[in-house]
Coordinates of N, CA and C in Angstrom, one line a residue:
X11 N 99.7 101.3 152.1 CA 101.0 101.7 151.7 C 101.1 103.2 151.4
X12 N 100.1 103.5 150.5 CA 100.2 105.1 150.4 C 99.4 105.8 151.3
X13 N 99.5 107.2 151.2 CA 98.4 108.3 152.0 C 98.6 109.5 151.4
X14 N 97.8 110.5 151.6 CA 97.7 111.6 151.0 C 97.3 111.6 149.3
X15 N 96.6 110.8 149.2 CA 96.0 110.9 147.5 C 97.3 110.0 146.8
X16 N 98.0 108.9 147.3 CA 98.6 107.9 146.9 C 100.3 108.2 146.5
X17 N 100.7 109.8 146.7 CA 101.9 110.0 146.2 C 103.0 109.7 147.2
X18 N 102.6 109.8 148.7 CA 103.0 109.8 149.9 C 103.2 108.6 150.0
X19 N 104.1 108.3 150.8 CA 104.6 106.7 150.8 C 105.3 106.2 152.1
X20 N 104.4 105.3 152.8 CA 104.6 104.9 154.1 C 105.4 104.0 154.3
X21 N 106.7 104.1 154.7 CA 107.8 103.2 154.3 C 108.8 102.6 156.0
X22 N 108.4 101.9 156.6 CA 108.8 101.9 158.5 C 110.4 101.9 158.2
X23 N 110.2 103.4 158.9 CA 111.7 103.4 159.2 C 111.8 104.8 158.5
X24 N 111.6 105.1 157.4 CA 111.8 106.4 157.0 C 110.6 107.5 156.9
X25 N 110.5 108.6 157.1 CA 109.5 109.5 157.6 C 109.4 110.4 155.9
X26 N 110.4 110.6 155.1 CA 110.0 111.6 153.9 C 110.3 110.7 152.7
X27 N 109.2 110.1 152.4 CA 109.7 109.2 150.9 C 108.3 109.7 150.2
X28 N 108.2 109.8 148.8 CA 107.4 110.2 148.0 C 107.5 110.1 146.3
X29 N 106.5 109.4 146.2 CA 106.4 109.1 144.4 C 106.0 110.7 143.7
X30 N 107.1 110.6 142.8 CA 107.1 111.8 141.9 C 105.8 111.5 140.8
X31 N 105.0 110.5 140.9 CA 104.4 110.3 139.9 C 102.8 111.8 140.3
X32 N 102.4 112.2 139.2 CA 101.0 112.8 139.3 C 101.7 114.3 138.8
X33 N 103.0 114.4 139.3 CA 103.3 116.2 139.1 C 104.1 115.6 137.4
X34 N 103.3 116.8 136.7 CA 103.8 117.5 135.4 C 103.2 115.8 134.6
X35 N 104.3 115.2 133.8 CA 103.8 114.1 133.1 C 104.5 112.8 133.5
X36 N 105.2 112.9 134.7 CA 105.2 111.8 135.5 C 104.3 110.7 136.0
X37 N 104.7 109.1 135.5 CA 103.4 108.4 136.0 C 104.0 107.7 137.5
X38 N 102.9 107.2 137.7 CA 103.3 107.0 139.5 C 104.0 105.4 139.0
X39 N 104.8 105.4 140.1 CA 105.8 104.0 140.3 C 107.3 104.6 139.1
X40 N 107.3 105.4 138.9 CA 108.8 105.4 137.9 C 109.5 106.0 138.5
X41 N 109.8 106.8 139.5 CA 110.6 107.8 140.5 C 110.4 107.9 141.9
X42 N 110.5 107.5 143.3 CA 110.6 108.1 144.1 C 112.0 108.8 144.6
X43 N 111.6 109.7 145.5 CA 112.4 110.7 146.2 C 112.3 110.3 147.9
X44 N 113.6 110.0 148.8 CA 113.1 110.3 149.8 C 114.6 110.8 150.7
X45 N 114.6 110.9 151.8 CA 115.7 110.7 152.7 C 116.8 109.5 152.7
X46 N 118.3 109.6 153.4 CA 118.5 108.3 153.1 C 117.9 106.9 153.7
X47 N 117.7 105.7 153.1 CA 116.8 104.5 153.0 C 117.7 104.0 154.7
X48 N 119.0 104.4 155.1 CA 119.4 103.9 156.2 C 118.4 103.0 157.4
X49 N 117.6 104.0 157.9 CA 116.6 103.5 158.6 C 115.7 102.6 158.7
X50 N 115.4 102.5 156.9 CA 114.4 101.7 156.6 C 114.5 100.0 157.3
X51 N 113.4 99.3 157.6 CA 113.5 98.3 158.4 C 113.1 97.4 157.4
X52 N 113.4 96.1 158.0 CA 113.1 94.7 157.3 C 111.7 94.8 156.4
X53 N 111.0 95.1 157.1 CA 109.4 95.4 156.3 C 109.3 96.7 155.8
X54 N 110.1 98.0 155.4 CA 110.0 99.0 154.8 C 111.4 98.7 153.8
X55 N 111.7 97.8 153.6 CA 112.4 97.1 152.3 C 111.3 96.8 151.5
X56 N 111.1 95.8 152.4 CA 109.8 94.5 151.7 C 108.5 95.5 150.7
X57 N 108.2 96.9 151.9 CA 107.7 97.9 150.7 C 107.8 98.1 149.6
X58 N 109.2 98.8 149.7 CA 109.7 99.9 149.0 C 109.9 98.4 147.6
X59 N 110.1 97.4 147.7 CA 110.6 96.2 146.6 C 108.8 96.0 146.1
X60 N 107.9 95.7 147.0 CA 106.6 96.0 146.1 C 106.1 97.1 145.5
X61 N 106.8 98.2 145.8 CA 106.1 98.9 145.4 C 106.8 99.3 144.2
X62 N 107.6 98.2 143.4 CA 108.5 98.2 142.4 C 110.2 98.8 142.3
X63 N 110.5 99.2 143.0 CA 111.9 99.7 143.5 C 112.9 98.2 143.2
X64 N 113.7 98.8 142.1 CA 114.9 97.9 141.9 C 116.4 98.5 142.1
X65 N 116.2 100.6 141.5 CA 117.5 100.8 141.7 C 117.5 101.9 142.8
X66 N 118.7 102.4 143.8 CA 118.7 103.2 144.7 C 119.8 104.0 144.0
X67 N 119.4 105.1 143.6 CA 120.7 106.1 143.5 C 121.0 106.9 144.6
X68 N 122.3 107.2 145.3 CA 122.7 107.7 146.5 C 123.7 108.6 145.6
X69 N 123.0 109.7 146.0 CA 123.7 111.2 146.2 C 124.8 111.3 146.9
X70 N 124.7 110.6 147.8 CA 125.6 111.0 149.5 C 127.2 111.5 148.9
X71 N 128.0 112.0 149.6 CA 129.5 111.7 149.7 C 129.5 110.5 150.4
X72 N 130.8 109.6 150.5 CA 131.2 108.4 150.5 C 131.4 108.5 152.1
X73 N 131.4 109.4 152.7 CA 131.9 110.2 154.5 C 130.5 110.0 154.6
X74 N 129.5 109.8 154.3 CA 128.3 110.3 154.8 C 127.8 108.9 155.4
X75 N 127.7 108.3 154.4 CA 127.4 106.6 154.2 C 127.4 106.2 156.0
X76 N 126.0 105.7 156.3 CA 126.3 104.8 157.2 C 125.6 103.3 156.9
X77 N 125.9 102.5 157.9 CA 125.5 100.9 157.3 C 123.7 100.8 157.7
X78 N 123.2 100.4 156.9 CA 121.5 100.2 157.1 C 121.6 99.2 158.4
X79 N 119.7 99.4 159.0 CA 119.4 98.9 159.8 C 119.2 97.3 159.3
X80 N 118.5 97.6 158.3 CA 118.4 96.1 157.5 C 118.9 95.7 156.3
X81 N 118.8 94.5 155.8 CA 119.9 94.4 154.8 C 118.7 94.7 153.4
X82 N 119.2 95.9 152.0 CA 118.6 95.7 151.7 C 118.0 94.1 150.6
X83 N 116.9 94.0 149.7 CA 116.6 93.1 148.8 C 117.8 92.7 147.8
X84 N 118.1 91.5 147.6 CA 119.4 91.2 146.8 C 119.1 91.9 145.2
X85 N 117.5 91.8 145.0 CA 117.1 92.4 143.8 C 117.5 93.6 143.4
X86 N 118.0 94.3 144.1 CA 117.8 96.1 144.2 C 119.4 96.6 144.3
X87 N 119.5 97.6 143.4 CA 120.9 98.1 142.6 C 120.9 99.0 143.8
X88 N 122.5 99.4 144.5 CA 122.7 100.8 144.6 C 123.7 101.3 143.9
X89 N 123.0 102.6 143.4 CA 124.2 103.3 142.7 C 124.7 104.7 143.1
X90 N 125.7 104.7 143.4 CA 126.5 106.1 144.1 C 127.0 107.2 142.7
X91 N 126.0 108.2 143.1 CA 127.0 109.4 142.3 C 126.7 110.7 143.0
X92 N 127.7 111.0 144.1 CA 128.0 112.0 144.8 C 127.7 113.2 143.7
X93 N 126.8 113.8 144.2 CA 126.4 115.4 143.5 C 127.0 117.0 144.1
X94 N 127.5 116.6 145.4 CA 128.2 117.8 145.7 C 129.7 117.5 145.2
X95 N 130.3 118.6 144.7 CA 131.7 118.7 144.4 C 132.8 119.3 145.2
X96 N 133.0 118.1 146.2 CA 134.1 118.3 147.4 C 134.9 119.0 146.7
X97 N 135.6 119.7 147.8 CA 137.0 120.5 147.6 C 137.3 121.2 146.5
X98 N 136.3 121.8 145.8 CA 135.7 122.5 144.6 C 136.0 124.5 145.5
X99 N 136.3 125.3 144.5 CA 136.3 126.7 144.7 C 135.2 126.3 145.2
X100 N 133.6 126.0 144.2 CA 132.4 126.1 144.5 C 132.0 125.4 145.5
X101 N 132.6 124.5 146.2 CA 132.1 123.9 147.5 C 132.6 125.1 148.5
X102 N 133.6 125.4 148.2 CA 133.8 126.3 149.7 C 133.5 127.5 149.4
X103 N 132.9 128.2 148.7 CA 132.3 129.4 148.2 C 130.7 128.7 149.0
X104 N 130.4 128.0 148.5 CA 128.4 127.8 148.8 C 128.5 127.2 150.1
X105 N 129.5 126.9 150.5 CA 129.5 126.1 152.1 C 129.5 127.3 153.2
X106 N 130.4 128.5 152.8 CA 130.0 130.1 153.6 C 128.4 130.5 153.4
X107 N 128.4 130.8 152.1 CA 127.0 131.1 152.2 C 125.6 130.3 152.9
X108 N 125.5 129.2 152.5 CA 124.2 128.8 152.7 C 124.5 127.1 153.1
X109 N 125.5 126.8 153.3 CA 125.8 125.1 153.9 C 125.6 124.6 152.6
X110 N 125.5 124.8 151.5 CA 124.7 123.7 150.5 C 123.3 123.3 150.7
X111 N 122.7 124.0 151.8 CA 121.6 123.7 152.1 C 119.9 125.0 151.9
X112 N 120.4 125.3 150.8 CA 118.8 126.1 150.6 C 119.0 125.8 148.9
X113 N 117.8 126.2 148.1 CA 117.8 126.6 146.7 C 118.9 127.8 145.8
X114 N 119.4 128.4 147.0 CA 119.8 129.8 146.6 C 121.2 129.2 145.7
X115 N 121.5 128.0 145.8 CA 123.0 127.5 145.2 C 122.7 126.8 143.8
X116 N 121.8 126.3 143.9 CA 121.1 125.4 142.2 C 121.5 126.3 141.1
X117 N 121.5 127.6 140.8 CA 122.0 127.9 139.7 C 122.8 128.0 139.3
X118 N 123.7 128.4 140.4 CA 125.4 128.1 140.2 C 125.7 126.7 140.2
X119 N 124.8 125.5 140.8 CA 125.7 124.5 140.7 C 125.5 123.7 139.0
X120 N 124.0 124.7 138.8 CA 123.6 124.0 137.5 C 124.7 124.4 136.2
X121 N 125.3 126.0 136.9 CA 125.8 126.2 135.8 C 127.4 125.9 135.8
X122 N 127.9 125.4 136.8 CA 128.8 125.5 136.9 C 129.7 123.7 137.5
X123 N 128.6 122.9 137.6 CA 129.1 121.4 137.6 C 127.3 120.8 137.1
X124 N 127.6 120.9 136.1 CA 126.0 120.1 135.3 C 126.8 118.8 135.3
X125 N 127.9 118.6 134.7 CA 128.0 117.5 134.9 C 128.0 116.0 136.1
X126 N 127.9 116.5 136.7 CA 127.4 115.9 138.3 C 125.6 115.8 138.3
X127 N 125.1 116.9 138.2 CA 123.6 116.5 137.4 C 123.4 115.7 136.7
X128 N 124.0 115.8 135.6 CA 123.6 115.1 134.2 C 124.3 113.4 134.5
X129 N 125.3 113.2 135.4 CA 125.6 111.7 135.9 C 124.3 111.5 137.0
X130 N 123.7 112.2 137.9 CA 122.7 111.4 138.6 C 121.8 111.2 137.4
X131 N 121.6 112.0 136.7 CA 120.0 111.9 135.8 C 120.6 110.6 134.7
X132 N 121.8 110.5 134.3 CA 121.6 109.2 133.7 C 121.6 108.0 134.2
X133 N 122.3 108.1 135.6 CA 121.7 106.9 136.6 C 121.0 106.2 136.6
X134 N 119.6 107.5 136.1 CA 118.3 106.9 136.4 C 117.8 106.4 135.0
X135 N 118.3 106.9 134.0 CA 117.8 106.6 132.6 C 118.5 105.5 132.1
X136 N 119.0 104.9 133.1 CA 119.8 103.4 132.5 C 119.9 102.8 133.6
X137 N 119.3 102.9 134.6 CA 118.9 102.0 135.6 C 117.9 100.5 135.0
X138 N 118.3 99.4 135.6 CA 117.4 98.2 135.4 C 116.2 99.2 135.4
X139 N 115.0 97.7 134.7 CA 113.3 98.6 134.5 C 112.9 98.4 136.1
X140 N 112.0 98.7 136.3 CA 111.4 99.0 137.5 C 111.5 100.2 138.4
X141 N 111.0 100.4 139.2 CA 111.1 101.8 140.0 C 112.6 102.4 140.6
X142 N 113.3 103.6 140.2 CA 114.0 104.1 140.9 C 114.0 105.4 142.2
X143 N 115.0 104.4 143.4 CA 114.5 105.5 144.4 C 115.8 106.6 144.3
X144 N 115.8 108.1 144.4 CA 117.0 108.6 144.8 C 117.0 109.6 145.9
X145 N 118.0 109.9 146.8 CA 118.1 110.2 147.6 C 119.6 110.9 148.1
X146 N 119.5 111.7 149.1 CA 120.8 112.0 149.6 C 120.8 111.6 150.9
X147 N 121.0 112.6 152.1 CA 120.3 112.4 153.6 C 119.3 112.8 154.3
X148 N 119.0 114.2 153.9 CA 117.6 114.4 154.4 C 116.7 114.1 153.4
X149 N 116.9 114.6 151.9 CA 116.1 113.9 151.0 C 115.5 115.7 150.6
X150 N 116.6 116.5 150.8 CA 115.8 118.3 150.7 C 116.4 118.8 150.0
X151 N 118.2 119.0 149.5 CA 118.6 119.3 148.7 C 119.2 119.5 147.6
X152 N 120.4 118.2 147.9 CA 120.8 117.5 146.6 C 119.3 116.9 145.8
X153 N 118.8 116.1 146.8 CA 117.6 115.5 146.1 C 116.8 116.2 145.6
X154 N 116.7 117.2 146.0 CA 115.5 118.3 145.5 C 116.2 119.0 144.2
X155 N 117.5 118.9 143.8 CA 117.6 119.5 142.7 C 117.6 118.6 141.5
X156 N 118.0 117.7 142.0 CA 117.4 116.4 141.0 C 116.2 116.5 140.8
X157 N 115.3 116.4 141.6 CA 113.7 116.2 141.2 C 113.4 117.1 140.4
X158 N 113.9 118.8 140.5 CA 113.8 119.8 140.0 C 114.3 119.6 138.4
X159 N 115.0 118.7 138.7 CA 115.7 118.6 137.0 C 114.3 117.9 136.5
X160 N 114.3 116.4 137.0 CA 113.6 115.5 136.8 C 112.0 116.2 135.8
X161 N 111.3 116.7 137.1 CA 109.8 117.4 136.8 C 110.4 118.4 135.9
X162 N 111.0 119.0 135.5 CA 111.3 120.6 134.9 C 111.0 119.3 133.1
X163 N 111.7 118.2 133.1 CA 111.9 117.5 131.7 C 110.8 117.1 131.2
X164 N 110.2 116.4 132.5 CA 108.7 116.2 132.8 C 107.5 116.9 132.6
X165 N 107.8 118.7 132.2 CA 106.9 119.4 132.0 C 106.0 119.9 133.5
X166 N 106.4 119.3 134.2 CA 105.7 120.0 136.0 C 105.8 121.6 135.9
X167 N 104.6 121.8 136.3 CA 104.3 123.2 136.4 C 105.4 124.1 137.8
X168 N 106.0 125.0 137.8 CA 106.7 125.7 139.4 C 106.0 125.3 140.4
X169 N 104.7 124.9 140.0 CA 103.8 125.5 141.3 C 104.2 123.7 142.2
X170 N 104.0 123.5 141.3 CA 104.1 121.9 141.8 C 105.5 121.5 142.0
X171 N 106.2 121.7 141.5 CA 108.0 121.5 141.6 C 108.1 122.7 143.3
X172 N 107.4 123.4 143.3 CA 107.9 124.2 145.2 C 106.9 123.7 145.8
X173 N 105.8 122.6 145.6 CA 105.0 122.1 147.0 C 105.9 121.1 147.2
X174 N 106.2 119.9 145.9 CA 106.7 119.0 146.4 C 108.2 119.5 147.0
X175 N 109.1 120.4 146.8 CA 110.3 120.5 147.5 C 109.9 121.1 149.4
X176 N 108.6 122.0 149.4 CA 108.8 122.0 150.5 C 108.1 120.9 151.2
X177 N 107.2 119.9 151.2 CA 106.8 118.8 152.1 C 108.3 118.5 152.7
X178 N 109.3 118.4 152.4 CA 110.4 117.6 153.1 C 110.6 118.4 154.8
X179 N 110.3 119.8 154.6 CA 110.3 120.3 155.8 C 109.9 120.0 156.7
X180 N 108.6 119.6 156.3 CA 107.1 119.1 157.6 C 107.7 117.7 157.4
X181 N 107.7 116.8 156.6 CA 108.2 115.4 157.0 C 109.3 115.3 157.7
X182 N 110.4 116.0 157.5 CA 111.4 115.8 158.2 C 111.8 116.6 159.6
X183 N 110.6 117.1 159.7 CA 110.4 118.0 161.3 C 111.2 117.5 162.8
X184 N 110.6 116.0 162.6 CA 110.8 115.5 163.7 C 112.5 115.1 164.0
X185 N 113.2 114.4 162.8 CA 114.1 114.1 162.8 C 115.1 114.7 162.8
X186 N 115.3 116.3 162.3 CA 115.8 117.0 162.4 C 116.2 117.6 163.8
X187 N 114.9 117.5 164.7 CA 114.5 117.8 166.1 C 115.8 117.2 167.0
X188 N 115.5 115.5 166.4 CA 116.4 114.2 166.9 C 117.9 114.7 166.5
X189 N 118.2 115.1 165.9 CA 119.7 115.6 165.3 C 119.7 117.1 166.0
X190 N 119.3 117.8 167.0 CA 119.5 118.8 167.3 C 119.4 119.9 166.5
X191 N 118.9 119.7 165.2 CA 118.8 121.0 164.4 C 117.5 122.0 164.7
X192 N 117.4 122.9 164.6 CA 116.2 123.8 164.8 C 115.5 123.8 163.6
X193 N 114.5 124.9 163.4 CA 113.6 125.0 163.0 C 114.3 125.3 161.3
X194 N 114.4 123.7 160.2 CA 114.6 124.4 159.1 C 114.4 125.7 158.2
X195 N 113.0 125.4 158.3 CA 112.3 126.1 157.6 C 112.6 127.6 157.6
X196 N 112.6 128.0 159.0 CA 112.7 129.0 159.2 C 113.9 129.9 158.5
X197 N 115.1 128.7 159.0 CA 116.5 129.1 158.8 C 116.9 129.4 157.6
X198 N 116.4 128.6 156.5 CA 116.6 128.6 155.0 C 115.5 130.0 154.6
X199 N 114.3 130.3 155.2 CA 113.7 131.5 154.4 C 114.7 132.8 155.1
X200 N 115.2 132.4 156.5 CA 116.0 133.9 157.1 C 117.2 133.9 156.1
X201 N 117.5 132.9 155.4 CA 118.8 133.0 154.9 C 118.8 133.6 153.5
X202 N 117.5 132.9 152.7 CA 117.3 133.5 151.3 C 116.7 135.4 151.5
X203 N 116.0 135.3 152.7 CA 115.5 136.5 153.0 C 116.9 137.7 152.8
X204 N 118.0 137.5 153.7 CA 119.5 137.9 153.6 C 119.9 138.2 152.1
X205 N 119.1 137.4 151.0 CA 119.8 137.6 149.6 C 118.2 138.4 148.9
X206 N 117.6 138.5 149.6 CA 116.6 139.5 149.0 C 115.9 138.4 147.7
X207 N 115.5 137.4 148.2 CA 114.8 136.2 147.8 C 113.9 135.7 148.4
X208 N 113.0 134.7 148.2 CA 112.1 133.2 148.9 C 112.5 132.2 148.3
X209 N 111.8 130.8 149.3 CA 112.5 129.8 148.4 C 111.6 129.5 147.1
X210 N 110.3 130.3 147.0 CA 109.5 130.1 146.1 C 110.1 131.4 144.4
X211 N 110.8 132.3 145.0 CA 111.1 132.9 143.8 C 112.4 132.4 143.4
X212 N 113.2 131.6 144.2 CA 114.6 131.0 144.1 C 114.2 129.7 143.1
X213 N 113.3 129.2 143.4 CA 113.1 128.2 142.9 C 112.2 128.6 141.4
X214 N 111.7 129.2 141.4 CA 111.1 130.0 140.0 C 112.0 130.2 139.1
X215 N 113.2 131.1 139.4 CA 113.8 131.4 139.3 C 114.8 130.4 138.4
X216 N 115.3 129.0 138.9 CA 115.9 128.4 138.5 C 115.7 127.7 137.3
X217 N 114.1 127.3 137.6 CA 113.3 126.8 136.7 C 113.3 127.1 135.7
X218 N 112.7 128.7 135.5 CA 112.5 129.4 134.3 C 114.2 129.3 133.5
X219 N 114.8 129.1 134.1 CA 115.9 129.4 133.2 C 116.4 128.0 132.9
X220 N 115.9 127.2 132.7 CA 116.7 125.9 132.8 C 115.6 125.3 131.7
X221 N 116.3 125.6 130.6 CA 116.2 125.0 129.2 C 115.8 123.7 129.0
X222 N 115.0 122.4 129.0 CA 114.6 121.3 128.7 C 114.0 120.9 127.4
X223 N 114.9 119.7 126.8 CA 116.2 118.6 126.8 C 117.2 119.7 126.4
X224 N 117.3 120.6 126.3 CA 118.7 121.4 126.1 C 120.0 121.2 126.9
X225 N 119.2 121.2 128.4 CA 120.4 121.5 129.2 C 121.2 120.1 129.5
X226 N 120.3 118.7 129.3 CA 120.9 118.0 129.4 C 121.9 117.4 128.2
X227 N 121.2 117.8 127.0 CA 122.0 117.2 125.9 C 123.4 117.9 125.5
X228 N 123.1 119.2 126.3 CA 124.5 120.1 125.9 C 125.8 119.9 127.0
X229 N 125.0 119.0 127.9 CA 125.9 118.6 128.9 C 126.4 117.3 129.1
X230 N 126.2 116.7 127.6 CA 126.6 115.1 127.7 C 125.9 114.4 127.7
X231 N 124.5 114.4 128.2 CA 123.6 113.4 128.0 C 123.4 112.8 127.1
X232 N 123.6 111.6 126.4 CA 123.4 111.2 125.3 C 121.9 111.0 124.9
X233 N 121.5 111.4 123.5 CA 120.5 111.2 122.6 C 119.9 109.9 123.0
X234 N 120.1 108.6 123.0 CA 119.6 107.5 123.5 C 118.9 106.9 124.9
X235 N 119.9 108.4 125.9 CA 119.5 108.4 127.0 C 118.5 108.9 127.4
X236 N 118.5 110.2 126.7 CA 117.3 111.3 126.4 C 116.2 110.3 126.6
X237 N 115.7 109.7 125.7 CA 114.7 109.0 125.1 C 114.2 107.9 126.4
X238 N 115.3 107.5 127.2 CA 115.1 106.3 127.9 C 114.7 106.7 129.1
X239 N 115.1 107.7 129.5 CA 114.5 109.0 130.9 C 113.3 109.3 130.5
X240 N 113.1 109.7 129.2 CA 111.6 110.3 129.3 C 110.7 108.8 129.2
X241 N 111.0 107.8 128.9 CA 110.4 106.9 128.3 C 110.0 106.3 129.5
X242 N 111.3 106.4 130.5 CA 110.8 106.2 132.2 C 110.0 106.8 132.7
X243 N 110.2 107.9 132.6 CA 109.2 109.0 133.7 C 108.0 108.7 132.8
X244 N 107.6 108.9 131.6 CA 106.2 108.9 131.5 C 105.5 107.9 130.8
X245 N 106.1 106.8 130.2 CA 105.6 105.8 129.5 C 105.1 104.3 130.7

């Protein structure tokens, strides 16, 4: 079921799924991150349910949604809390620049719709017990700034919060290929390049300034919640 030193997660049907457990004070089984589960097949349910997965938080906009290959486990929650803010000044301001698609938007969006963060992050701190998966569509940038929240609370070092955000690149190489897109990777460093950045100092960058439990509690997170996220991630 796993590979790559057990964080890596072989799931038929989806190509970038991965346990947050081992970075910062995350234990393994209490978080994964992947692409959407759409793909996943009859037996990459049956996985993802052993390998303790009860709730699915979906990032997506409600437009994005398509119907799974398989049905998932009756056991298993999905919960929708759209993290981009349609029809927002800040949607169409970050949709010129960068699609919503590089690091270079996380600080603005942190500072300027936390509350959309701070609803995925209590998704997960009041989710049934057992493993939570969350995800958007590729599983690179909504999802990546959640994880970024996630490990930043978690104590994960930068160094570790920008390996795990860039494996999505190489996992998701192929599929992106299948969707006619070119070479991400490239596109998102030519683009931060353009702002006189990397995705490794963008992402530093965010980090260091992103106050933990501060930013969550000053943005509604409740006190009880606090407790029950961290209680998740590391207990």
């Amino acid at each position: 079921m796993n590979v790559a030193g057990g964080r890596e997660l072989a799931w038929d049907g989806c190509v970038n799924v991965r346990d947050l457990g081992g970075l910062g004070q995350v234990r393994p089984g209490a978080v994964v991150r992947m692409e959407a589960p759409t793909r996943l097949s009859e037996s990459g349910w049956a996985t993802a349910w052993a390998h303790g997965v009860r709730t699915v938080v979906d990032l997506r906009n409600a437009d994005e949604c398509r119907p799974d290959v398989a049905s998932r486990p009756p056991g298993i929650t999905t919960v929708r809390v759209p993290l981009e803010p349609l029809g927002t000044p800040f949607y169409e301001h970050w949709q010129k620049i960068d699609d919503l698609a590089s690091p270079l938007y996380y600080p603005a969006m942190l500072a300027e719709h936390p509350e959309r963060v701070v609803a995925a992050t209590r998704a997960i701190a009041t989710a049934a017990p057992g493993c939570v998966v969350f995800h958007c569509a590729g599983g690179k940038d909504r999802t990546g700034l959640l994880a970024l929240v996630l490990l930043t609370l978690a104590a994960a070092s930068p160094e570790e919060i920008i390996a795990d955000y860039l494996l999505t690149y190489e996992r998701m190489r192929q599929r992106y290929a299948e969707l006619g897109f070119g070479d991400q990777l490239a596109a998102v460093n030519e683009c931060l390049a353009s702002h006189g950045t990397t995705i490794a100092a963008s992402l530093t960058s965010t980090i260091g300034s992103l106050t933990m439990p501060d930013f969550l509690l000053d943005n509604g997170l409740p006190e009880a919640d606090l407790a029950t996220l961290h209680a998740r991630l590391t207990t």
